[in-house]
Amino acid sequence: MSRFVELDDVDLMYGGPDGTLALRGASLGVAQGEFLAVVGPSGCGKSSLMKLVTGLHPPSRGSVRVAGNQVDGPVKIAGMAFQNPIMLPWRTTIDNILLPLEIVQPHRRHFRARRKENEAAAEALLATVGLGGFGRKYPWQLSGGMQQRASLCRALIHQPELLMLDEPFAALDAFTREELWSVLQDLWLEKRFTVILVTHDLREAVYLADRVLVMSSRPGRIVAERRIELERPRSLARTFDPDFVAIVHELRDHISAVRQGEVS
Amino acid sequence: MSRTERLAPWLFTVAFFVVWEIGVRVLDIGTYILPPPSLVFEQSWVFRQALFRNSMQTLYTTLAGFGIAVVFGLALGIFIGWSKTIYNGLYPVMIGFNSVPKVAVVPVLVLWFGIGTVPAILTAFLISFFPIVVNVATGLATLEPELEDVLRALGAKKMDIMLKVGIPRSLPYFFGSLKVAITLAFVGSVVSETVAANSGVGHLMLIAQANSEVPLVFGGLLCLAVLGIVMYAVFALLEQRFTGWAFRGQDRRAA
Ligand SMILES: Nc1ncnc2c1ncn2[C@@H]1O[C@H](COP(=O)(O)OP(=O)(O)OP(=O)(O)O)[C@@H](O)[C@H]1O
Ligand SMILES: [Mg+2]
């Protein structure tokens, strides 16, 4: 299987020779169009992993490859969304979502000429996340959950091949969160981009992912892998079925084992 | 805002002059110490041409110094805010410079440029320059790192990030600093005029005081007050106009 994203025995050290070792010997592969979830204890280097894959931070050792190329700078094909939606308050929601098109090629070249089409595309995307008609509002006129939906739209507007999500739903209430799981699953089933999702919520990981990786505590590396073979589309009701719950428990045991190791 | 709230500042201003007038008469304070406002207004009218001419001179030196400060302040602010490294290195230096009382350089400026307009402009510039630099640099340097990551992961250059995010984001800091800077520039030029000039309101007040024209001294003071308030108001309005989004949640009168 060809690897779309590949980390090979990677170390990541912050701040000089006696700084923090965030990752040690981390290896992973993600196939094109695969939905990968990464779970692990707090501070184990999950966000650092995202920085490596997107080329925002170089590895201290080992190699990172994306789409067949060695990563030696920002990859330029990734859409990102974080726990905090970070919308620009002086731009309307639509203009926030269009921001990537003002930067990334080839959209950038045609941005002015295709203004109308772009806005239509953004409106359509807003409608799919349940924000139809809110494009002209400013982000501070939206609730936190609505801003997070908009930030998902911003991550997807330029149709990235790689979507990087760092705990995007962590700050939301349970209902909104589960609703956005469905939204994300639908988008993914439709477009089949490659996704790496970092999360603390094991149900979220099992519900969304094809494969879940468990990381050790810092310095982080991959200690367990679980393929999720549940049929798609998955319904929220499915998350209460015994086989689903069993997988969640299995992952929870892995995390506890990792955290035990941390204490002793 | 209700009608009374809008009128309140005017009412207080009128009340202030009434209390002053009555106070001076009741306590029988000599006009050579504190003249009543009626006398101040009367003398100001008599000397209106001199007051106007010198006010314009002060306004000119203030705005000239302030204008230079805006240009250089913006440029240096953007330079310092451009990278975290420059910011961390130069910020303490800026704060250090800022704590030197700029008025103390007036004698040096006189030594270099002689008595007159130039030292007043330069003092106004020096004194109003730092708040602009510090604010612009801080606005740029405190950009959310996640947002920078989102843009960099798309292949954005530093220039893109500055134009799309950094500069718009630091505009409220910039306009906020203009309000402070214009007031400081005004202080700078009046101080410089008072000690080292042959025109301007500061100089006029000095002459009036030497001739014991006490009401005229207070007339000059009134002119300064009016000028100061007008300039502050203009820049407060500009700030509201251009960075209304930064005042979200507050009482948005414009909306
Ligand atoms: N820019 C940085 N400079 C120095 N150290 C850093 C930096 N970013 C992260 N670290 C350190 O690297 C380690 C891993 O951080 P990282 O943010 O990747 O963890 P995480 O798994 O995302 O944690 P969480 O689940 O809490 O988000 C932490 O110990 C952190 O202190
Ligand atoms: Mg993190």
Coordinates of C-alpha atoms and ligand atoms in Angstrom, one line a residue:
Chain A
M1 CA 0.0 0.0 0.0
S2 CA 1.4 3.4 -0.9
R3 CA 1.9 5.7 2.0
F4 CA 0.5 9.2 1.6
V5 CA 2.0 10.3 4.9
E6 CA 5.0 8.5 6.3
L7 CA 7.1 9.1 9.4
D8 CA 10.1 6.9 9.8
D9 CA 11.9 6.7 13.2
V10 CA 11.4 10.4 13.9
D11 CA 12.8 12.3 16.9
L12 CA 11.6 15.8 17.7
M13 CA 13.5 18.0 20.2
Y14 CA 12.4 21.5 21.2
G15 CA 14.9 24.2 22.1
G16 CA 18.5 23.1 21.5
P17 CA 20.5 20.1 22.7
D18 CA 19.2 20.0 26.3
G19 CA 15.6 21.0 25.5
T20 CA 12.4 19.0 25.6
L21 CA 12.4 15.7 23.7
A22 CA 8.8 15.6 22.5
L23 CA 8.9 12.5 20.2
R24 CA 11.4 9.6 20.1
G25 CA 11.4 6.9 17.4
A26 CA 7.9 7.7 16.1
S27 CA 7.0 5.8 13.0
L28 CA 3.6 5.8 11.2
G29 CA 2.1 5.6 7.8
V30 CA -1.2 6.8 6.5
A31 CA -2.7 5.6 3.2
Q32 CA -4.3 8.1 0.8
G33 CA -7.9 8.7 1.7
E34 CA -7.5 7.0 5.1
F35 CA -9.0 8.5 8.2
L36 CA -6.5 8.1 11.0
A37 CA -7.0 9.1 14.7
V38 CA -4.2 9.6 17.2
V39 CA -4.9 9.3 20.9
G40 CA -2.5 9.6 23.9
P41 CA -1.9 11.2 27.2
S42 CA -1.7 14.9 27.5
G43 CA 1.7 16.4 26.5
C44 CA 2.8 13.2 24.7
G45 CA 3.6 15.1 21.5
K46 CA 0.4 14.8 19.4
S47 CA 0.4 18.4 18.4
S48 CA 4.1 18.1 17.7
L49 CA 3.2 15.2 15.3
M50 CA 0.9 17.6 13.5
K51 CA 3.7 20.1 13.1
L52 CA 6.0 17.5 11.7
V53 CA 3.5 16.3 9.1
T54 CA 2.6 19.8 8.0
G55 CA 6.2 20.8 7.8
L56 CA 5.8 23.6 10.4
H57 CA 8.6 22.1 12.4
P58 CA 11.5 20.0 11.1
P59 CA 12.3 16.6 12.7
S60 CA 15.5 16.4 14.7
R61 CA 16.2 12.9 13.3
G62 CA 14.4 10.6 10.9
S63 CA 12.4 11.4 7.9
V64 CA 8.9 12.7 7.1
R65 CA 7.4 12.1 3.7
V66 CA 4.1 13.5 2.4
A67 CA 2.7 12.6 -1.0
G68 CA 6.0 10.9 -1.9
N69 CA 8.1 14.0 -1.2
Q70 CA 10.5 14.6 1.7
V71 CA 9.0 17.3 3.9
D72 CA 11.5 20.2 4.3
G73 CA 9.1 23.1 4.7
P74 CA 5.4 23.8 5.0
V75 CA 3.6 21.2 2.8
K76 CA 1.1 23.7 1.2
I77 CA -1.6 21.1 0.7
A78 CA -2.9 20.7 4.3
G79 CA -6.0 22.2 5.8
M80 CA -5.8 22.6 9.6
A81 CA -8.3 23.1 12.4
F82 CA -7.6 23.4 16.1
Q83 CA -9.4 23.3 19.4
N84 CA -9.7 27.1 19.2
P85 CA -11.4 28.2 16.0
I86 CA -9.3 31.4 15.7
M87 CA -11.4 33.4 13.3
L88 CA -10.3 36.9 12.3
P89 CA -12.8 39.3 13.9
W90 CA -12.5 42.0 11.2
R91 CA -13.6 39.6 8.5
T92 CA -17.1 38.2 7.9
T93 CA -17.5 34.4 8.3
I94 CA -17.4 34.0 4.5
D95 CA -14.2 36.1 4.2
N96 CA -12.6 34.0 7.0
I97 CA -13.4 30.8 5.1
L98 CA -12.0 32.2 1.9
L99 CA -8.7 33.1 3.5
P100 CA -6.9 29.9 2.3
L101 CA -7.9 30.7 -1.3
E102 CA -6.1 34.1 -1.0
I103 CA -2.9 32.3 -0.1
V104 CA -2.7 28.9 -1.7
Q105 CA -1.9 28.4 -5.4
P106 CA -3.5 28.0 -7.9
H107 CA -6.6 29.6 -6.3
R108 CA -4.6 32.7 -5.3
R109 CA -4.0 33.6 -8.9
H110 CA -7.7 33.7 -9.7
F111 CA -9.0 34.9 -6.4
R112 CA -10.4 38.2 -7.6
A113 CA -11.7 36.9 -10.9
R114 CA -13.5 34.0 -9.3
R115 CA -14.9 35.9 -6.3
K116 CA -18.5 34.9 -7.1
E117 CA -17.8 31.2 -7.5
N118 CA -15.6 31.1 -4.4
E119 CA -18.3 32.7 -2.3
A120 CA -20.8 30.2 -3.7
A121 CA -18.5 27.3 -2.8
A122 CA -18.1 28.7 0.7
E123 CA -21.8 29.2 1.1
A124 CA -22.4 25.6 0.0
L125 CA -19.8 24.3 2.5
L126 CA -21.4 26.4 5.3
A127 CA -24.8 24.8 4.4
T128 CA -23.3 21.3 4.8
V129 CA -22.1 22.1 8.3
G130 CA -25.5 23.6 9.2
L131 CA -24.5 27.3 9.0
G132 CA -26.4 28.1 5.8
G133 CA -27.1 31.9 5.6
F134 CA -24.6 32.9 8.3
G135 CA -21.8 33.8 5.9
R136 CA -22.3 37.6 6.2
K137 CA -22.2 37.5 10.0
Y138 CA -19.0 38.3 11.9
P139 CA -17.4 35.4 13.8
W140 CA -18.1 37.2 17.1
Q141 CA -21.7 37.1 16.3
L142 CA -21.6 33.3 16.2
S143 CA -21.6 30.8 19.1
G144 CA -18.4 28.8 19.9
G145 CA -19.9 25.7 18.1
M146 CA -20.8 27.8 15.1
Q147 CA -17.3 29.2 14.9
Q148 CA -15.9 25.7 15.1
R149 CA -18.1 24.7 12.2
A150 CA -16.8 27.7 10.2
S151 CA -13.2 26.8 11.1
L152 CA -13.8 23.3 9.6
C153 CA -15.1 25.0 6.4
R154 CA -11.9 27.2 6.3
A155 CA -9.8 24.0 6.6
L156 CA -11.7 22.5 3.6
I157 CA -12.4 25.4 1.2
H158 CA -9.3 24.8 -0.9
Q159 CA -10.1 21.0 -1.1
P160 CA -6.9 19.9 0.6
E161 CA -5.7 16.4 0.1
L162 CA -4.7 16.3 3.7
L163 CA -6.8 17.5 6.6
M164 CA -5.1 17.9 10.0
L165 CA -7.4 18.2 13.0
D166 CA -6.0 18.9 16.4
E167 CA -8.8 18.3 19.0
P168 CA -11.2 20.3 16.9
F169 CA -14.3 19.4 18.9
A170 CA -12.8 19.3 22.4
A171 CA -14.3 22.7 23.5
L172 CA -17.8 21.9 22.4
D173 CA -20.8 20.5 24.3
A174 CA -21.6 16.8 23.8
F175 CA -24.6 17.3 21.4
T176 CA -22.8 19.7 19.1
R177 CA -19.7 17.5 19.1
E178 CA -21.6 14.4 18.1
E179 CA -23.5 16.4 15.4
L180 CA -20.1 17.6 14.0
W181 CA -18.8 14.0 14.0
S182 CA -21.6 13.2 11.6
V183 CA -20.9 16.3 9.5
L184 CA -17.2 15.4 9.3
Q185 CA -18.0 11.8 8.4
D186 CA -20.3 12.8 5.6
L187 CA -17.8 15.3 4.2
W188 CA -15.1 12.6 4.3
L189 CA -17.3 9.9 2.7
E190 CA -18.0 12.4 -0.1
K191 CA -14.6 13.8 -0.8
R192 CA -12.2 11.1 0.7
F193 CA -9.4 13.4 1.7
T194 CA -6.7 11.9 4.0
V195 CA -7.4 12.9 7.6
I196 CA -5.2 12.8 10.7
L197 CA -7.3 13.6 13.8
V198 CA -5.8 14.2 17.2
T199 CA -8.3 13.7 20.0
H200 CA -8.8 12.8 23.7
D201 CA -12.2 11.4 23.1
L202 CA -11.9 7.7 22.4
R203 CA -15.6 7.4 21.2
E204 CA -14.8 10.1 18.7
A205 CA -11.7 8.3 17.5
V206 CA -13.6 5.0 17.1
Y207 CA -16.6 6.6 15.5
L208 CA -14.7 8.5 12.9
A209 CA -11.4 6.6 12.1
D210 CA -10.4 3.7 10.0
R211 CA -7.5 3.2 12.3
V212 CA -6.6 4.5 15.8
L213 CA -3.0 4.9 17.0
V214 CA -2.1 5.1 20.7
M215 CA 0.9 7.2 21.7
S216 CA 3.1 6.7 24.7
S217 CA 3.7 9.5 27.2
R218 CA 6.5 11.9 26.4
P219 CA 8.8 11.3 24.6
G220 CA 6.0 10.1 22.4
R221 CA 6.0 7.2 20.0
I222 CA 3.3 4.8 18.6
V223 CA 2.7 2.0 21.1
A224 CA -0.5 0.4 19.8
E225 CA -2.6 0.4 16.7
R226 CA -6.3 -0.6 16.3
R227 CA -8.0 -1.0 13.0
I228 CA -11.8 -0.1 13.2
E229 CA -13.6 -2.3 10.7
L230 CA -17.1 -1.0 11.4
E231 CA -19.3 -0.4 8.3
R232 CA -19.9 3.1 7.1
P233 CA -21.7 5.4 7.3
R234 CA -21.7 4.9 11.1
S235 CA -24.7 6.2 13.0
L236 CA -24.5 7.7 16.5
A237 CA -26.7 4.9 17.8
R238 CA -23.9 2.6 16.7
T239 CA -21.6 4.1 19.4
F240 CA -23.7 2.3 22.1
D241 CA -23.5 -1.1 20.5
P242 CA -21.4 -3.7 22.5
D243 CA -18.8 -4.2 19.8
F244 CA -18.2 -0.5 19.5
V245 CA -18.0 -0.1 23.3
A246 CA -15.6 -3.0 23.4
I247 CA -13.2 -1.2 21.1
V248 CA -13.4 1.9 23.2
H249 CA -12.6 -0.1 26.3
E250 CA -9.7 -1.8 24.6
L251 CA -8.3 1.6 23.7
R252 CA -8.9 2.9 27.2
D253 CA -6.9 0.0 28.6
H254 CA -4.0 0.9 26.2
I255 CA -4.0 4.5 27.5
S256 CA -4.2 3.4 31.1
A257 CA -1.2 1.1 30.5
V258 CA 0.7 4.0 29.0
R259 CA -0.1 6.3 31.9
Q260 CA 0.8 3.6 34.4
G261 CA 4.2 3.5 32.9
E262 CA 4.4 7.2 33.3
V263 CA 3.8 7.0 37.0
S264 CA 6.2 4.2 37.9
Chain B
M1 CA -26.8 56.9 25.3
S2 CA -29.6 59.0 26.7
R3 CA -29.9 62.8 26.1
T4 CA -28.8 63.7 29.6
E5 CA -25.7 61.5 29.2
R6 CA -24.8 63.2 26.0
L7 CA -25.3 66.6 27.5
A8 CA -23.5 65.8 30.8
P9 CA -19.9 66.8 29.6
W10 CA -21.2 70.2 28.4
L11 CA -23.1 70.8 31.6
F12 CA -20.1 70.0 33.7
T13 CA -17.9 72.3 31.6
V14 CA -20.3 75.2 32.1
A15 CA -20.6 74.4 35.8
F16 CA -16.9 74.4 36.1
F17 CA -16.7 78.0 34.8
V18 CA -19.6 79.1 36.9
V19 CA -18.0 77.7 40.1
W20 CA -14.7 79.3 39.1
E21 CA -16.3 82.7 38.5
I22 CA -18.3 82.6 41.8
G23 CA -15.4 81.2 43.8
V24 CA -13.0 84.0 42.7
R25 CA -15.6 86.7 43.5
V26 CA -16.8 85.2 46.8
L27 CA -13.2 84.5 48.1
D28 CA -12.0 87.8 46.7
I29 CA -8.9 86.3 45.0
G30 CA -6.8 88.9 43.2
T31 CA -6.8 88.8 39.4
Y32 CA -3.0 88.6 39.4
I33 CA -3.4 85.1 41.1
L34 CA -6.5 83.7 39.6
P35 CA -8.6 85.9 37.3
P36 CA -12.3 85.1 36.9
P37 CA -13.2 83.4 33.6
S38 CA -15.2 86.5 32.5
L39 CA -12.0 88.5 32.5
V40 CA -10.0 85.6 30.9
F41 CA -12.6 85.5 28.0
E42 CA -12.6 89.3 27.7
Q43 CA -8.8 89.5 27.5
S44 CA -8.7 86.5 25.1
W45 CA -11.0 88.4 22.8
V46 CA -8.8 91.5 22.9
F47 CA -5.7 89.4 22.1
R48 CA -7.6 87.0 19.8
Q49 CA -5.3 87.6 16.8
A50 CA -2.1 86.8 18.8
L51 CA -3.8 83.8 20.4
F52 CA -5.0 82.5 17.1
R53 CA -1.6 83.0 15.4
N54 CA 0.3 81.3 18.2
S55 CA -2.3 78.5 18.5
M56 CA -1.8 77.7 14.8
Q57 CA 2.0 77.7 15.3
T58 CA 1.6 75.2 18.2
L59 CA -0.9 73.1 16.2
Y60 CA 1.6 73.1 13.3
T61 CA 4.6 72.0 15.4
T62 CA 2.5 69.4 17.1
L63 CA 1.1 67.9 13.9
A64 CA 4.4 68.0 12.1
G65 CA 6.2 66.2 15.0
F66 CA 3.3 63.8 15.3
G67 CA 3.2 63.1 11.5
I68 CA 6.9 62.2 11.5
A69 CA 6.3 60.0 14.6
V70 CA 3.5 58.1 12.8
V71 CA 5.7 57.4 9.8
F72 CA 8.8 56.4 11.7
G73 CA 6.8 54.7 14.5
L74 CA 4.9 52.5 12.0
A75 CA 8.0 51.6 10.1
L76 CA 10.1 50.8 13.2
G77 CA 7.1 49.0 14.8
I78 CA 6.6 46.8 11.8
F79 CA 10.3 46.0 11.8
I80 CA 10.4 45.1 15.5
G81 CA 7.2 43.1 15.3
W82 CA 8.3 41.2 12.2
S83 CA 10.0 38.4 14.1
K84 CA 9.8 37.2 17.7
T85 CA 13.6 37.4 17.9
I86 CA 13.8 41.0 16.9
Y87 CA 10.9 41.8 19.2
N88 CA 12.5 40.0 22.2
G89 CA 15.8 41.7 21.6
L90 CA 14.6 45.3 20.9
Y91 CA 11.5 45.6 23.1
P92 CA 13.5 46.1 26.4
V93 CA 15.7 48.6 24.7
M94 CA 12.7 50.6 23.5
I95 CA 11.2 50.5 27.0
G96 CA 14.5 51.8 28.3
F97 CA 14.7 54.6 25.9
N98 CA 11.1 55.5 26.6
S99 CA 11.8 56.0 30.3
V100 CA 14.3 58.8 29.5
P101 CA 12.4 62.1 30.0
K102 CA 12.4 63.4 26.5
V103 CA 11.9 67.0 27.6
A104 CA 15.5 66.9 28.9
V105 CA 16.8 66.8 25.3
V106 CA 15.3 70.2 24.5
P107 CA 18.5 72.0 25.5
V108 CA 20.5 69.6 23.2
L109 CA 18.1 70.3 20.3
V110 CA 18.5 74.0 20.9
L111 CA 22.2 73.6 20.8
W112 CA 21.9 71.8 17.4
F113 CA 19.1 73.7 15.7
G114 CA 18.8 77.0 17.6
I115 CA 15.7 78.5 19.1
G116 CA 12.5 78.1 17.1
T117 CA 10.2 75.8 15.3
V118 CA 12.6 72.8 14.7
P119 CA 13.2 71.9 18.4
A120 CA 9.5 72.0 19.0
I121 CA 8.7 69.7 16.2
L122 CA 11.5 67.3 17.2
T123 CA 10.5 67.3 20.8
A124 CA 6.9 66.5 19.7
F125 CA 8.3 63.7 17.5
L126 CA 10.5 62.2 20.2
I127 CA 7.9 62.2 22.8
S128 CA 5.1 60.7 20.7
F129 CA 7.2 58.2 18.8
F130 CA 7.6 55.5 21.4
P131 CA 4.0 54.6 22.1
I132 CA 3.4 54.1 18.4
V133 CA 6.4 51.8 18.0
V134 CA 5.6 49.8 21.1
N135 CA 2.0 49.3 20.3
V136 CA 2.5 48.4 16.6
A137 CA 5.3 46.0 17.5
T138 CA 3.2 44.4 20.3
G139 CA 0.2 44.0 18.0
L140 CA 2.3 42.2 15.5
A141 CA 4.3 40.1 17.9
T142 CA 1.3 38.8 19.8
L143 CA -0.2 37.1 16.8
E144 CA -1.8 33.7 17.8
P145 CA 0.7 31.0 16.8
E146 CA -2.1 28.6 15.7
L147 CA -3.3 31.1 13.2
E148 CA 0.2 31.6 11.9
D149 CA 0.4 27.8 11.6
V150 CA -2.9 27.5 9.6
L151 CA -1.5 30.1 7.1
R152 CA 2.0 28.7 7.0
A153 CA 0.7 25.1 6.3
L154 CA -0.9 26.6 3.2
G155 CA 2.5 27.9 2.1
A156 CA 2.0 31.5 3.2
K157 CA 5.1 33.7 3.2
K158 CA 5.9 36.0 6.1
M159 CA 4.7 38.9 3.9
D160 CA 1.3 37.2 3.3
I161 CA 0.8 36.6 7.0
M162 CA 1.7 40.3 7.8
L163 CA -0.6 41.7 5.2
K164 CA -3.6 39.4 5.8
V165 CA -3.4 39.1 9.5
G166 CA -0.6 40.9 11.3
I167 CA -1.3 44.4 10.1
P168 CA -5.1 44.4 10.3
R169 CA -4.8 42.8 13.7
S170 CA -2.5 45.4 15.0
L171 CA -4.6 48.4 13.7
P172 CA -6.5 48.7 17.0
Y173 CA -3.2 48.9 18.8
F174 CA -2.0 51.5 16.3
F175 CA -5.1 53.7 16.5
G176 CA -5.2 53.4 20.2
S177 CA -1.6 54.6 20.3
L178 CA -2.4 57.6 18.1
K179 CA -4.8 59.0 20.7
V180 CA -2.0 58.8 23.3
A181 CA 0.7 60.0 20.9
I182 CA -1.1 63.1 19.8
T183 CA -1.6 64.2 23.4
L184 CA 2.1 63.6 24.1
A185 CA 3.2 65.4 20.9
F186 CA 1.2 68.4 22.1
V187 CA 2.9 68.3 25.5
G188 CA 6.3 68.1 23.8
S189 CA 5.8 71.0 21.5
V190 CA 4.3 73.3 24.2
V191 CA 7.2 72.5 26.6
S192 CA 9.7 73.2 23.9
E193 CA 8.0 76.4 22.9
T194 CA 7.9 77.6 26.5
V195 CA 11.7 77.2 27.0
A196 CA 13.1 77.7 23.5
A197 CA 10.9 79.4 20.9
N198 CA 9.8 82.8 19.8
S199 CA 6.3 81.8 18.8
G200 CA 3.6 79.3 19.9
V201 CA 1.1 79.3 22.7
G202 CA 3.8 78.3 25.2
H203 CA 6.0 81.3 24.2
L204 CA 2.9 83.6 24.3
M205 CA 2.1 82.5 27.9
L206 CA 5.7 83.1 28.9
I207 CA 5.7 86.6 27.5
A208 CA 2.2 87.4 29.1
Q209 CA 3.5 86.2 32.4
A210 CA 6.6 88.4 32.2
N211 CA 4.3 91.4 31.5
S212 CA 2.0 90.4 34.3
E213 CA -0.9 89.9 31.9
V214 CA -2.3 87.1 34.1
P215 CA -5.7 86.8 32.3
L216 CA -3.8 86.3 29.0
V217 CA -1.8 83.5 30.6
F218 CA -5.0 81.8 31.4
G219 CA -6.3 82.6 28.0
G220 CA -3.4 80.7 26.5
L221 CA -4.1 77.8 28.9
L222 CA -7.7 77.7 27.6
C223 CA -6.5 77.6 24.0
L224 CA -4.3 74.7 24.8
A225 CA -7.1 72.9 26.5
V226 CA -9.4 73.4 23.5
L227 CA -6.7 72.3 21.0
G228 CA -5.8 69.2 23.1
I229 CA -9.4 68.1 23.5
V230 CA -10.2 68.6 19.7
M231 CA -7.1 66.6 18.7
Y232 CA -7.9 63.8 21.1
A233 CA -11.5 63.7 19.9
V234 CA -10.4 63.5 16.3
F235 CA -8.2 60.5 16.9
A236 CA -10.7 58.8 19.2
L237 CA -13.2 59.1 16.4
L238 CA -10.7 57.7 13.8
E239 CA -10.1 54.8 16.1
Q240 CA -13.8 54.0 16.4
R241 CA -14.3 54.4 12.7
F242 CA -11.5 52.1 11.5
T243 CA -11.4 49.5 14.2
G244 CA -15.0 49.2 15.3
W245 CA -14.7 45.4 15.3
A246 CA -12.2 45.6 18.2
F247 CA -14.9 47.2 20.3
R248 CA -17.4 44.4 19.8
G249 CA -19.6 43.7 22.7
Q250 CA -19.2 47.3 24.0
D251 CA -21.9 49.9 23.4
R252 CA -21.6 50.3 19.6
R253 CA -23.1 53.7 19.0
A254 CA -22.2 53.7 15.3
A255 CA -24.1 50.5 14.6
Ligands
LIG1 N1 7.2 25.3 20.9 C1 7.6 24.5 21.9 N2 8.8 24.7 22.5 C2 9.2 23.9 23.5 N3 8.6 22.8 24.0 C3 7.4 22.5 23.4 C4 6.9 23.3 22.3 N4 5.7 22.7 21.9 C5 5.5 21.7 22.7 N5 6.6 21.5 23.6 C6 6.7 20.4 24.5 O1 6.7 19.2 23.8 C7 5.9 18.2 24.5 C8 4.8 17.8 23.6 O2 3.9 18.8 23.3 P1 2.6 18.7 22.4 O3 2.0 20.0 22.3 O4 3.0 18.0 21.1 O5 1.7 17.7 23.3 P2 0.2 17.2 23.0 O6 0.3 15.7 22.9 O7 -0.4 17.9 21.9 O8 -0.5 17.6 24.4 P3 -2.0 18.0 24.6 O9 -2.8 16.7 24.5 O10 -2.0 18.5 26.0 O11 -2.4 18.9 23.5 C9 5.4 18.9 25.7 O12 6.1 18.5 26.8 C10 5.6 20.4 25.5 O13 6.0 21.0 26.7
MG2 MG -2.0 19.3 21.6

